[in-house]
Amino acid sequence: MRRLLSIILVVILAVGGSGLWWTHQPLSLRTPVVDLSIEPGTSARGVAQDAVDAGVLTSPHLLYWWFRLSGDSRRIRAGSYELQGDVTPRSLLSKLVRGEEALRAVTLVEGLTFKQFRQILQKAEQLAPDTQGLAPDLIMQKLERPGIAPEGRFYPDTYTYTKGSSDLAVLQRALHAMDRHLDAAWQTRQSDNPLKTPEELLILASIIEKETGRASDRAMIASVFTNRLRIGMMLQTDPTVIYGLGDKFDGNLRRRDLLADTPWNTYTRAGLPPTPISMPGKASLLAAAQPAKSRALYFVAKGDGNSQFSESLDAHNRAVSKYQLGR
């Protein structure tokens, strides 16, 4: 009897040791990367079978019993997972319990238009194009902002998502992010700022975003535009004209373009345009809220990324002659 018990104990230890060893060994996969999708409510046995069906080359019974014996079988989370060649039974279970889903990312850059934004979303990896073919106003209805123009309403940032997520969900997050950043900038506005609403601040920030990528110039460019708004002077900014031309713009802005009246032509119409012209980032939002203190009414690109600011038309004309005409 003593010998029999010893044999049984040895067998138990051997089996246990083999099982422990197995949980640390990489699992063979049918392909270098296996996509595993687990639907809500799937049992531990179903998860094991789903893993094998997806391309994990092992016994579903072994996986199931490992899930059961670990005590974590009820903690496995639904989701979309990526399994690679170094995955072991132990790391697989840890991934499923932690809910470490496979994430993709899409980056929206400052200064993009809504049209460009949509093009990027359409090319994003494994992002469901639920808004494809929808008119902008219908998209805004789905985002519960009916009657609101989409331009400038989405905050430029990097957004992560799981495989198969809807592009509408990314739009929703970007929309809410812009709400937060716009509200934060509005709260910091200077007391003498001529902008009357957060909407006006968003519009001006979108113009600042298109006028310069130079951080040191943003506050001064904001100062030029707010100074003009105070005295009723036309903004006369090329990016708004280009935006109003839409697909007609061929890369060259001509005099006739400056004279062609559109709602966004700030050479023919006073005040701010009716909508933003791009997606402004945080720095441009803050510049619109807190422009530099100056009397500058003009600026011209110097050709090195910086701008020359002037308080009078004569000084501006001299700067144009120096930096743009080469005299």
mmCIF file of C-alpha atoms in Angstrom:
data_model
loop_
_atom_site.group_PDB
_atom_site.id
_atom_site.type_symbol
_atom_site.label_atom_id
_atom_site.label_comp_id
_atom_site.label_asym_id
_atom_site.label_seq_id
_atom_site.Cartn_x
_atom_site.Cartn_y
_atom_site.Cartn_z
ATOM 1 C CA MET A 1 0.000 0.000 0.000
ATOM 2 C CA ARG A 2 2.857 2.364 0.856
ATOM 3 C CA ARG A 3 4.528 1.606 -2.462
ATOM 4 C CA LEU A 4 1.258 2.184 -4.350
ATOM 5 C CA LEU A 5 0.747 5.523 -2.665
ATOM 6 C CA SER A 6 4.297 6.520 -3.553
ATOM 7 C CA ILE A 7 3.702 5.607 -7.192
ATOM 8 C CA ILE A 8 0.456 7.613 -7.264
ATOM 9 C CA LEU A 9 2.214 10.601 -5.706
ATOM 10 C CA VAL A 10 5.015 10.432 -8.248
ATOM 11 C CA VAL A 11 2.485 10.264 -11.086
ATOM 12 C CA ILE A 12 0.568 13.247 -9.698
ATOM 13 C CA LEU A 13 3.763 15.290 -9.361
ATOM 14 C CA ALA A 14 4.864 14.307 -12.863
ATOM 15 C CA VAL A 15 1.523 15.272 -14.371
ATOM 16 C CA GLY A 16 1.445 18.509 -12.396
ATOM 17 C CA GLY A 17 5.016 19.332 -13.380
ATOM 18 C CA SER A 18 4.280 18.601 -17.023
ATOM 19 C CA GLY A 19 1.188 20.798 -16.901
ATOM 20 C CA LEU A 20 3.124 23.638 -15.285
ATOM 21 C CA TRP A 21 5.855 23.262 -17.903
ATOM 22 C CA TRP A 22 3.244 23.318 -20.681
ATOM 23 C CA THR A 23 1.717 26.607 -19.498
ATOM 24 C CA HIS A 24 5.083 28.305 -20.031
ATOM 25 C CA GLN A 25 5.761 26.942 -23.522
ATOM 26 C CA PRO A 26 5.000 29.012 -26.661
ATOM 27 C CA LEU A 27 1.919 27.800 -28.478
ATOM 28 C CA SER A 28 2.186 26.939 -32.162
ATOM 29 C CA LEU A 29 0.182 29.245 -34.408
ATOM 30 C CA ARG A 30 -1.160 28.647 -37.901
ATOM 31 C CA THR A 31 -0.014 32.117 -39.003
ATOM 32 C CA PRO A 32 2.522 34.606 -37.550
ATOM 33 C CA VAL A 33 -0.344 36.653 -36.117
ATOM 34 C CA VAL A 34 -3.669 35.140 -35.074
ATOM 35 C CA ASP A 35 -6.742 37.331 -34.639
ATOM 36 C CA LEU A 36 -8.948 36.058 -31.831
ATOM 37 C CA SER A 37 -12.393 37.550 -31.346
ATOM 38 C CA ILE A 38 -14.403 36.689 -28.243
ATOM 39 C CA GLU A 39 -18.062 37.596 -28.149
ATOM 40 C CA PRO A 40 -19.740 38.667 -24.900
ATOM 41 C CA GLY A 41 -21.127 35.730 -22.929
ATOM 42 C CA THR A 42 -18.766 33.123 -24.391
ATOM 43 C CA SER A 43 -17.977 30.342 -21.897
ATOM 44 C CA ALA A 44 -14.436 29.256 -21.014
ATOM 45 C CA ARG A 45 -14.907 26.140 -23.115
ATOM 46 C CA GLY A 46 -16.119 28.288 -26.011
ATOM 47 C CA VAL A 47 -13.119 30.616 -25.659
ATOM 48 C CA ALA A 48 -10.751 27.657 -25.845
ATOM 49 C CA GLN A 49 -12.498 26.386 -28.965
ATOM 50 C CA ASP A 50 -12.489 29.892 -30.517
ATOM 51 C CA ALA A 51 -8.729 30.108 -29.951
ATOM 52 C CA VAL A 52 -8.133 26.801 -31.708
ATOM 53 C CA ASP A 53 -10.494 27.724 -34.549
ATOM 54 C CA ALA A 54 -8.672 31.044 -34.981
ATOM 55 C CA GLY A 55 -5.315 29.309 -35.452
ATOM 56 C CA VAL A 56 -3.855 28.241 -32.080
ATOM 57 C CA LEU A 57 -2.515 24.741 -32.734
ATOM 58 C CA THR A 58 -3.276 22.913 -29.504
ATOM 59 C CA SER A 59 -6.034 20.891 -27.913
ATOM 60 C CA PRO A 60 -9.108 22.953 -26.954
ATOM 61 C CA HIS A 61 -9.586 20.559 -24.005
ATOM 62 C CA LEU A 62 -6.109 21.385 -22.658
ATOM 63 C CA LEU A 63 -6.798 25.110 -22.937
ATOM 64 C CA TYR A 64 -10.188 24.747 -21.314
ATOM 65 C CA TRP A 65 -8.820 22.809 -18.326
ATOM 66 C CA TRP A 66 -6.015 25.312 -17.948
ATOM 67 C CA PHE A 67 -8.595 28.102 -17.825
ATOM 68 C CA ARG A 68 -10.627 26.163 -15.247
ATOM 69 C CA LEU A 69 -7.722 25.125 -13.022
ATOM 70 C CA SER A 70 -6.262 28.642 -13.013
ATOM 71 C CA GLY A 71 -9.385 29.944 -11.282
ATOM 72 C CA ASP A 72 -9.661 32.808 -13.797
ATOM 73 C CA SER A 73 -12.037 31.245 -16.312
ATOM 74 C CA ARG A 74 -14.899 33.545 -15.253
ATOM 75 C CA ARG A 75 -12.739 36.650 -15.606
ATOM 76 C CA ILE A 76 -12.036 36.268 -19.323
ATOM 77 C CA ARG A 77 -13.194 39.381 -21.185
ATOM 78 C CA ALA A 78 -14.815 39.677 -24.571
ATOM 79 C CA GLY A 79 -12.883 41.589 -27.194
ATOM 80 C CA SER A 80 -10.557 41.479 -30.185
ATOM 81 C CA TYR A 81 -7.064 40.110 -29.503
ATOM 82 C CA GLU A 82 -3.862 39.571 -31.467
ATOM 83 C CA LEU A 83 -1.764 36.491 -30.659
ATOM 84 C CA GLN A 84 1.840 36.265 -31.830
ATOM 85 C CA GLY A 85 4.509 33.570 -31.847
ATOM 86 C CA ASP A 86 5.682 34.061 -28.258
ATOM 87 C CA VAL A 87 2.244 33.548 -26.693
ATOM 88 C CA THR A 88 2.050 30.817 -24.038
ATOM 89 C CA PRO A 89 -1.026 29.362 -22.337
ATOM 90 C CA ARG A 90 -0.196 31.498 -19.306
ATOM 91 C CA SER A 91 0.310 34.753 -21.245
ATOM 92 C CA LEU A 92 -2.781 34.010 -23.335
ATOM 93 C CA LEU A 93 -4.943 33.709 -20.249
ATOM 94 C CA SER A 94 -3.374 36.834 -18.747
ATOM 95 C CA LYS A 95 -4.132 38.781 -21.932
ATOM 96 C CA LEU A 96 -7.747 37.611 -21.946
ATOM 97 C CA VAL A 97 -8.273 38.349 -18.263
ATOM 98 C CA ARG A 98 -6.706 41.810 -18.493
ATOM 99 C CA GLY A 99 -8.649 42.604 -21.645
ATOM 100 C CA GLU A 100 -5.485 43.574 -23.528
ATOM 101 C CA GLU A 101 -7.185 44.004 -26.863
ATOM 102 C CA ALA A 102 -5.308 44.660 -30.092
ATOM 103 C CA LEU A 103 -5.327 48.405 -30.636
ATOM 104 C CA ARG A 104 -4.873 50.391 -33.822
ATOM 105 C CA ALA A 105 -4.259 54.113 -33.982
ATOM 106 C CA VAL A 106 -5.191 56.955 -36.299
ATOM 107 C CA THR A 107 -3.530 60.364 -36.098
ATOM 108 C CA LEU A 108 -5.281 63.623 -37.005
ATOM 109 C CA VAL A 109 -2.879 66.500 -37.601
ATOM 110 C CA GLU A 110 -3.499 70.149 -36.783
ATOM 111 C CA GLY A 111 -4.749 72.166 -39.735
ATOM 112 C CA LEU A 112 -6.616 69.366 -41.494
ATOM 113 C CA THR A 113 -10.042 70.050 -42.953
ATOM 114 C CA PHE A 114 -13.016 67.818 -42.240
ATOM 115 C CA LYS A 115 -12.748 66.410 -45.763
ATOM 116 C CA GLN A 116 -9.107 65.452 -45.187
ATOM 117 C CA PHE A 117 -10.040 64.047 -41.788
ATOM 118 C CA ARG A 118 -12.585 61.712 -43.394
ATOM 119 C CA GLN A 119 -10.072 60.569 -45.983
ATOM 120 C CA ILE A 120 -7.660 59.561 -43.222
ATOM 121 C CA LEU A 121 -10.383 57.645 -41.393
ATOM 122 C CA GLN A 122 -11.302 55.794 -44.589
ATOM 123 C CA LYS A 123 -7.701 54.586 -44.915
ATOM 124 C CA ALA A 124 -7.326 53.642 -41.242
ATOM 125 C CA GLU A 125 -6.533 49.984 -40.640
ATOM 126 C CA GLN A 126 -9.534 47.836 -39.703
ATOM 127 C CA LEU A 127 -11.763 50.798 -38.859
ATOM 128 C CA ALA A 128 -15.357 50.222 -39.942
ATOM 129 C CA PRO A 129 -16.310 52.967 -42.483
ATOM 130 C CA ASP A 130 -19.835 53.502 -41.154
ATOM 131 C CA THR A 131 -19.894 57.142 -42.307
ATOM 132 C CA GLN A 132 -18.718 56.406 -45.831
ATOM 133 C CA GLY A 133 -21.071 57.972 -48.341
ATOM 134 C CA LEU A 134 -22.882 60.038 -45.697
ATOM 135 C CA ALA A 135 -23.235 63.774 -46.208
ATOM 136 C CA PRO A 136 -21.539 65.948 -43.553
ATOM 137 C CA ASP A 137 -24.861 67.200 -42.154
ATOM 138 C CA LEU A 138 -26.079 63.628 -41.687
ATOM 139 C CA ILE A 139 -22.872 62.722 -39.871
ATOM 140 C CA MET A 140 -23.418 65.624 -37.499
ATOM 141 C CA GLN A 141 -26.972 64.414 -36.894
ATOM 142 C CA LYS A 142 -25.629 61.003 -35.928
ATOM 143 C CA LEU A 143 -23.228 62.769 -33.558
ATOM 144 C CA GLU A 144 -26.223 64.607 -32.047
ATOM 145 C CA ARG A 145 -25.109 68.001 -33.351
ATOM 146 C CA PRO A 146 -27.752 68.720 -36.006
ATOM 147 C CA GLY A 147 -27.380 71.974 -37.856
ATOM 148 C CA ILE A 148 -23.737 72.397 -36.785
ATOM 149 C CA ALA A 149 -21.057 72.597 -39.472
ATOM 150 C CA PRO A 150 -18.451 69.838 -38.953
ATOM 151 C CA GLU A 151 -15.461 71.947 -39.938
ATOM 152 C CA GLY A 152 -13.097 72.527 -37.034
ATOM 153 C CA ARG A 153 -15.230 70.543 -34.579
ATOM 154 C CA PHE A 154 -12.809 67.634 -34.136
ATOM 155 C CA TYR A 155 -9.665 67.835 -32.039
ATOM 156 C CA PRO A 156 -6.416 66.803 -33.759
ATOM 157 C CA ASP A 157 -4.775 63.997 -31.792
ATOM 158 C CA THR A 158 -3.900 60.296 -31.969
ATOM 159 C CA TYR A 159 -6.891 58.053 -31.274
ATOM 160 C CA THR A 160 -6.639 54.327 -30.565
ATOM 161 C CA TYR A 161 -9.384 51.860 -31.361
ATOM 162 C CA THR A 162 -9.996 48.129 -31.471
ATOM 163 C CA LYS A 163 -10.327 46.114 -34.649
ATOM 164 C CA GLY A 164 -13.720 46.635 -36.268
ATOM 165 C CA SER A 165 -14.546 49.808 -34.346
ATOM 166 C CA SER A 166 -16.752 52.347 -36.095
ATOM 167 C CA ASP A 167 -15.260 55.511 -37.561
ATOM 168 C CA LEU A 168 -18.262 57.245 -36.003
ATOM 169 C CA ALA A 169 -16.907 56.312 -32.560
ATOM 170 C CA VAL A 170 -13.566 57.980 -33.385
ATOM 171 C CA LEU A 171 -15.411 61.061 -34.610
ATOM 172 C CA GLN A 172 -17.402 61.133 -31.372
ATOM 173 C CA ARG A 173 -14.243 61.060 -29.262
ATOM 174 C CA ALA A 174 -12.563 63.762 -31.357
ATOM 175 C CA LEU A 175 -15.713 65.901 -31.124
ATOM 176 C CA HIS A 176 -15.855 65.659 -27.345
ATOM 177 C CA ALA A 177 -12.108 66.318 -27.105
ATOM 178 C CA MET A 178 -12.537 69.564 -29.043
ATOM 179 C CA ASP A 179 -15.438 70.521 -26.762
ATOM 180 C CA ARG A 180 -13.143 70.163 -23.743
ATOM 181 C CA HIS A 181 -10.172 72.008 -25.238
ATOM 182 C CA LEU A 182 -12.334 74.810 -26.618
ATOM 183 C CA ASP A 183 -14.054 75.310 -23.266
ATOM 184 C CA ALA A 184 -10.693 75.333 -21.471
ATOM 185 C CA ALA A 185 -9.294 77.955 -23.869
ATOM 186 C CA TRP A 186 -12.455 80.070 -23.603
ATOM 187 C CA GLN A 187 -12.117 80.163 -19.825
ATOM 188 C CA THR A 188 -8.620 81.679 -20.162
ATOM 189 C CA ARG A 189 -9.557 84.466 -22.614
ATOM 190 C CA GLN A 190 -8.379 87.978 -21.860
ATOM 191 C CA SER A 191 -10.958 90.487 -20.629
ATOM 192 C CA ASP A 192 -10.443 92.779 -23.632
ATOM 193 C CA ASN A 193 -10.661 89.986 -26.194
ATOM 194 C CA PRO A 194 -13.155 91.059 -28.916
ATOM 195 C CA LEU A 195 -14.351 87.484 -29.505
ATOM 196 C CA LYS A 196 -17.881 87.158 -28.167
ATOM 197 C CA THR A 197 -18.459 83.386 -28.148
ATOM 198 C CA PRO A 198 -16.511 80.115 -28.055
ATOM 199 C CA GLU A 199 -17.643 79.633 -31.659
ATOM 200 C CA GLU A 200 -15.812 82.801 -32.708
ATOM 201 C CA LEU A 201 -12.731 81.670 -30.821
ATOM 202 C CA LEU A 202 -12.801 78.340 -32.677
ATOM 203 C CA ILE A 203 -13.062 80.120 -36.038
ATOM 204 C CA LEU A 204 -10.165 82.460 -35.305
ATOM 205 C CA ALA A 205 -8.038 79.595 -33.952
ATOM 206 C CA SER A 206 -8.596 77.674 -37.195
ATOM 207 C CA ILE A 207 -7.282 80.668 -39.176
ATOM 208 C CA ILE A 208 -4.247 81.010 -36.909
ATOM 209 C CA GLU A 209 -3.574 77.305 -37.402
ATOM 210 C CA LYS A 210 -3.445 77.727 -41.180
ATOM 211 C CA GLU A 211 -1.436 80.949 -41.091
ATOM 212 C CA THR A 212 1.587 79.585 -39.265
ATOM 213 C CA GLY A 213 3.192 76.470 -37.870
ATOM 214 C CA ARG A 214 5.704 78.561 -35.941
ATOM 215 C CA ALA A 215 4.870 78.477 -32.234
ATOM 216 C CA SER A 216 6.580 81.805 -31.567
ATOM 217 C CA ASP A 217 4.373 83.618 -34.114
ATOM 218 C CA ARG A 218 0.938 82.366 -33.070
ATOM 219 C CA ALA A 219 0.248 84.921 -30.339
ATOM 220 C CA MET A 220 1.317 87.808 -32.591
ATOM 221 C CA ILE A 221 -0.768 86.600 -35.531
ATOM 222 C CA ALA A 222 -3.699 86.331 -33.124
ATOM 223 C CA SER A 223 -2.929 89.898 -32.048
ATOM 224 C CA VAL A 224 -3.070 91.150 -35.654
ATOM 225 C CA PHE A 225 -6.464 89.581 -36.251
ATOM 226 C CA THR A 226 -7.992 90.677 -32.942
ATOM 227 C CA ASN A 227 -6.672 94.218 -33.499
ATOM 228 C CA ARG A 228 -8.366 94.236 -36.902
ATOM 229 C CA LEU A 229 -11.612 92.933 -35.457
ATOM 230 C CA ARG A 230 -11.612 95.709 -32.847
ATOM 231 C CA ILE A 231 -11.449 98.482 -35.444
ATOM 232 C CA GLY A 232 -13.672 96.792 -38.032
ATOM 233 C CA MET A 233 -10.825 96.199 -40.473
ATOM 234 C CA MET A 234 -11.123 93.252 -42.867
ATOM 235 C CA LEU A 235 -9.031 90.248 -41.889
ATOM 236 C CA GLN A 236 -7.747 89.734 -45.461
ATOM 237 C CA THR A 237 -6.237 86.316 -44.818
ATOM 238 C CA ASP A 238 -5.446 84.004 -47.736
ATOM 239 C CA PRO A 239 -6.297 80.665 -46.031
ATOM 240 C CA THR A 240 -9.967 81.647 -45.747
ATOM 241 C CA VAL A 241 -10.079 82.492 -49.454
ATOM 242 C CA ILE A 242 -8.469 79.160 -50.321
ATOM 243 C CA TYR A 243 -10.987 77.346 -48.157
ATOM 244 C CA GLY A 244 -13.862 79.141 -49.883
ATOM 245 C CA LEU A 245 -12.538 78.127 -53.299
ATOM 246 C CA GLY A 246 -12.692 74.457 -52.314
ATOM 247 C CA ASP A 247 -11.778 72.086 -55.145
ATOM 248 C CA LYS A 248 -11.352 75.043 -57.507
ATOM 249 C CA PHE A 249 -8.081 75.958 -55.811
ATOM 250 C CA ASP A 250 -5.191 74.633 -57.920
ATOM 251 C CA GLY A 251 -2.343 75.622 -55.635
ATOM 252 C CA ASN A 252 -1.923 79.166 -56.956
ATOM 253 C CA LEU A 253 -3.847 82.022 -55.380
ATOM 254 C CA ARG A 254 -4.526 84.688 -57.997
ATOM 255 C CA ARG A 255 -5.844 88.231 -57.780
ATOM 256 C CA ARG A 256 -9.148 87.162 -59.289
ATOM 257 C CA ASP A 257 -9.477 84.629 -56.458
ATOM 258 C CA LEU A 258 -9.156 87.420 -53.904
ATOM 259 C CA LEU A 259 -11.963 89.262 -55.659
ATOM 260 C CA ALA A 260 -14.259 86.243 -56.039
ATOM 261 C CA ASP A 261 -16.826 86.662 -53.290
ATOM 262 C CA THR A 262 -17.600 83.641 -51.107
ATOM 263 C CA PRO A 263 -18.777 83.490 -47.479
ATOM 264 C CA TRP A 264 -15.144 82.757 -46.529
ATOM 265 C CA ASN A 265 -13.488 85.523 -48.549
ATOM 266 C CA THR A 266 -12.168 87.881 -45.887
ATOM 267 C CA TYR A 267 -11.018 90.286 -48.606
ATOM 268 C CA THR A 268 -14.612 90.954 -49.661
ATOM 269 C CA ARG A 269 -16.428 90.402 -46.364
ATOM 270 C CA ALA A 270 -15.776 91.939 -42.966
ATOM 271 C CA GLY A 271 -15.478 90.004 -39.735
ATOM 272 C CA LEU A 272 -14.927 86.322 -39.198
ATOM 273 C CA PRO A 273 -16.008 83.737 -41.779
ATOM 274 C CA PRO A 274 -19.147 81.688 -40.982
ATOM 275 C CA THR A 275 -17.291 78.515 -39.977
ATOM 276 C CA PRO A 276 -13.805 77.382 -39.031
ATOM 277 C CA ILE A 277 -11.542 76.490 -41.948
ATOM 278 C CA SER A 278 -9.493 73.731 -40.281
ATOM 279 C CA MET A 279 -9.013 71.745 -37.095
ATOM 280 C CA PRO A 280 -6.991 73.924 -34.704
ATOM 281 C CA GLY A 281 -4.728 72.447 -32.075
ATOM 282 C CA LYS A 282 -4.376 73.473 -28.445
ATOM 283 C CA ALA A 283 -1.702 76.111 -29.122
ATOM 284 C CA SER A 284 -3.851 77.930 -31.685
ATOM 285 C CA LEU A 285 -6.893 77.810 -29.407
ATOM 286 C CA LEU A 286 -4.898 79.391 -26.593
ATOM 287 C CA ALA A 287 -3.401 81.994 -28.938
ATOM 288 C CA ALA A 288 -6.897 83.056 -30.010
ATOM 289 C CA ALA A 289 -7.905 83.342 -26.351
ATOM 290 C CA GLN A 290 -4.710 85.115 -25.276
ATOM 291 C CA PRO A 291 -3.262 87.116 -28.183
ATOM 292 C CA ALA A 292 -0.058 89.075 -27.656
ATOM 293 C CA LYS A 293 -0.363 92.686 -26.560
ATOM 294 C CA SER A 294 0.573 94.731 -29.606
ATOM 295 C CA ARG A 295 -0.703 97.329 -32.086
ATOM 296 C CA ALA A 296 0.330 95.271 -35.111
ATOM 297 C CA LEU A 297 -2.154 95.213 -37.992
ATOM 298 C CA TYR A 298 -0.073 93.470 -40.654
ATOM 299 C CA PHE A 299 2.349 90.593 -41.054
ATOM 300 C CA VAL A 300 4.293 89.022 -43.893
ATOM 301 C CA ALA A 301 6.251 85.788 -44.143
ATOM 302 C CA LYS A 302 10.010 86.351 -44.016
ATOM 303 C CA GLY A 303 10.832 83.156 -45.875
ATOM 304 C CA ASP A 304 12.536 81.427 -42.940
ATOM 305 C CA GLY A 305 9.347 80.285 -41.211
ATOM 306 C CA ASN A 306 8.987 83.493 -39.208
ATOM 307 C CA SER A 307 6.823 86.549 -39.867
ATOM 308 C CA GLN A 308 7.507 90.276 -39.853
ATOM 309 C CA PHE A 309 4.822 92.280 -38.017
ATOM 310 C CA SER A 310 4.021 95.934 -38.700
ATOM 311 C CA GLU A 311 1.777 98.575 -37.153
ATOM 312 C CA SER A 312 1.331 100.694 -40.292
ATOM 313 C CA LEU A 313 0.687 100.027 -43.958
ATOM 314 C CA ASP A 314 3.877 101.844 -44.968
ATOM 315 C CA ALA A 315 5.980 99.655 -42.707
ATOM 316 C CA HIS A 316 4.160 96.598 -44.007
ATOM 317 C CA ASN A 317 4.804 97.556 -47.621
ATOM 318 C CA ARG A 318 8.508 97.957 -46.854
ATOM 319 C CA ALA A 319 8.504 94.480 -45.249
ATOM 320 C CA VAL A 320 6.752 93.004 -48.276
ATOM 321 C CA SER A 321 9.310 94.646 -50.570
ATOM 322 C CA LYS A 322 12.168 93.275 -48.478
ATOM 323 C CA TYR A 323 10.990 89.746 -47.835
ATOM 324 C CA GLN A 324 8.638 88.947 -50.703
ATOM 325 C CA LEU A 325 9.913 91.013 -53.630
ATOM 326 C CA GLY A 326 13.590 90.713 -52.792
ATOM 327 C CA ARG A 327 14.280 94.465 -52.872
#
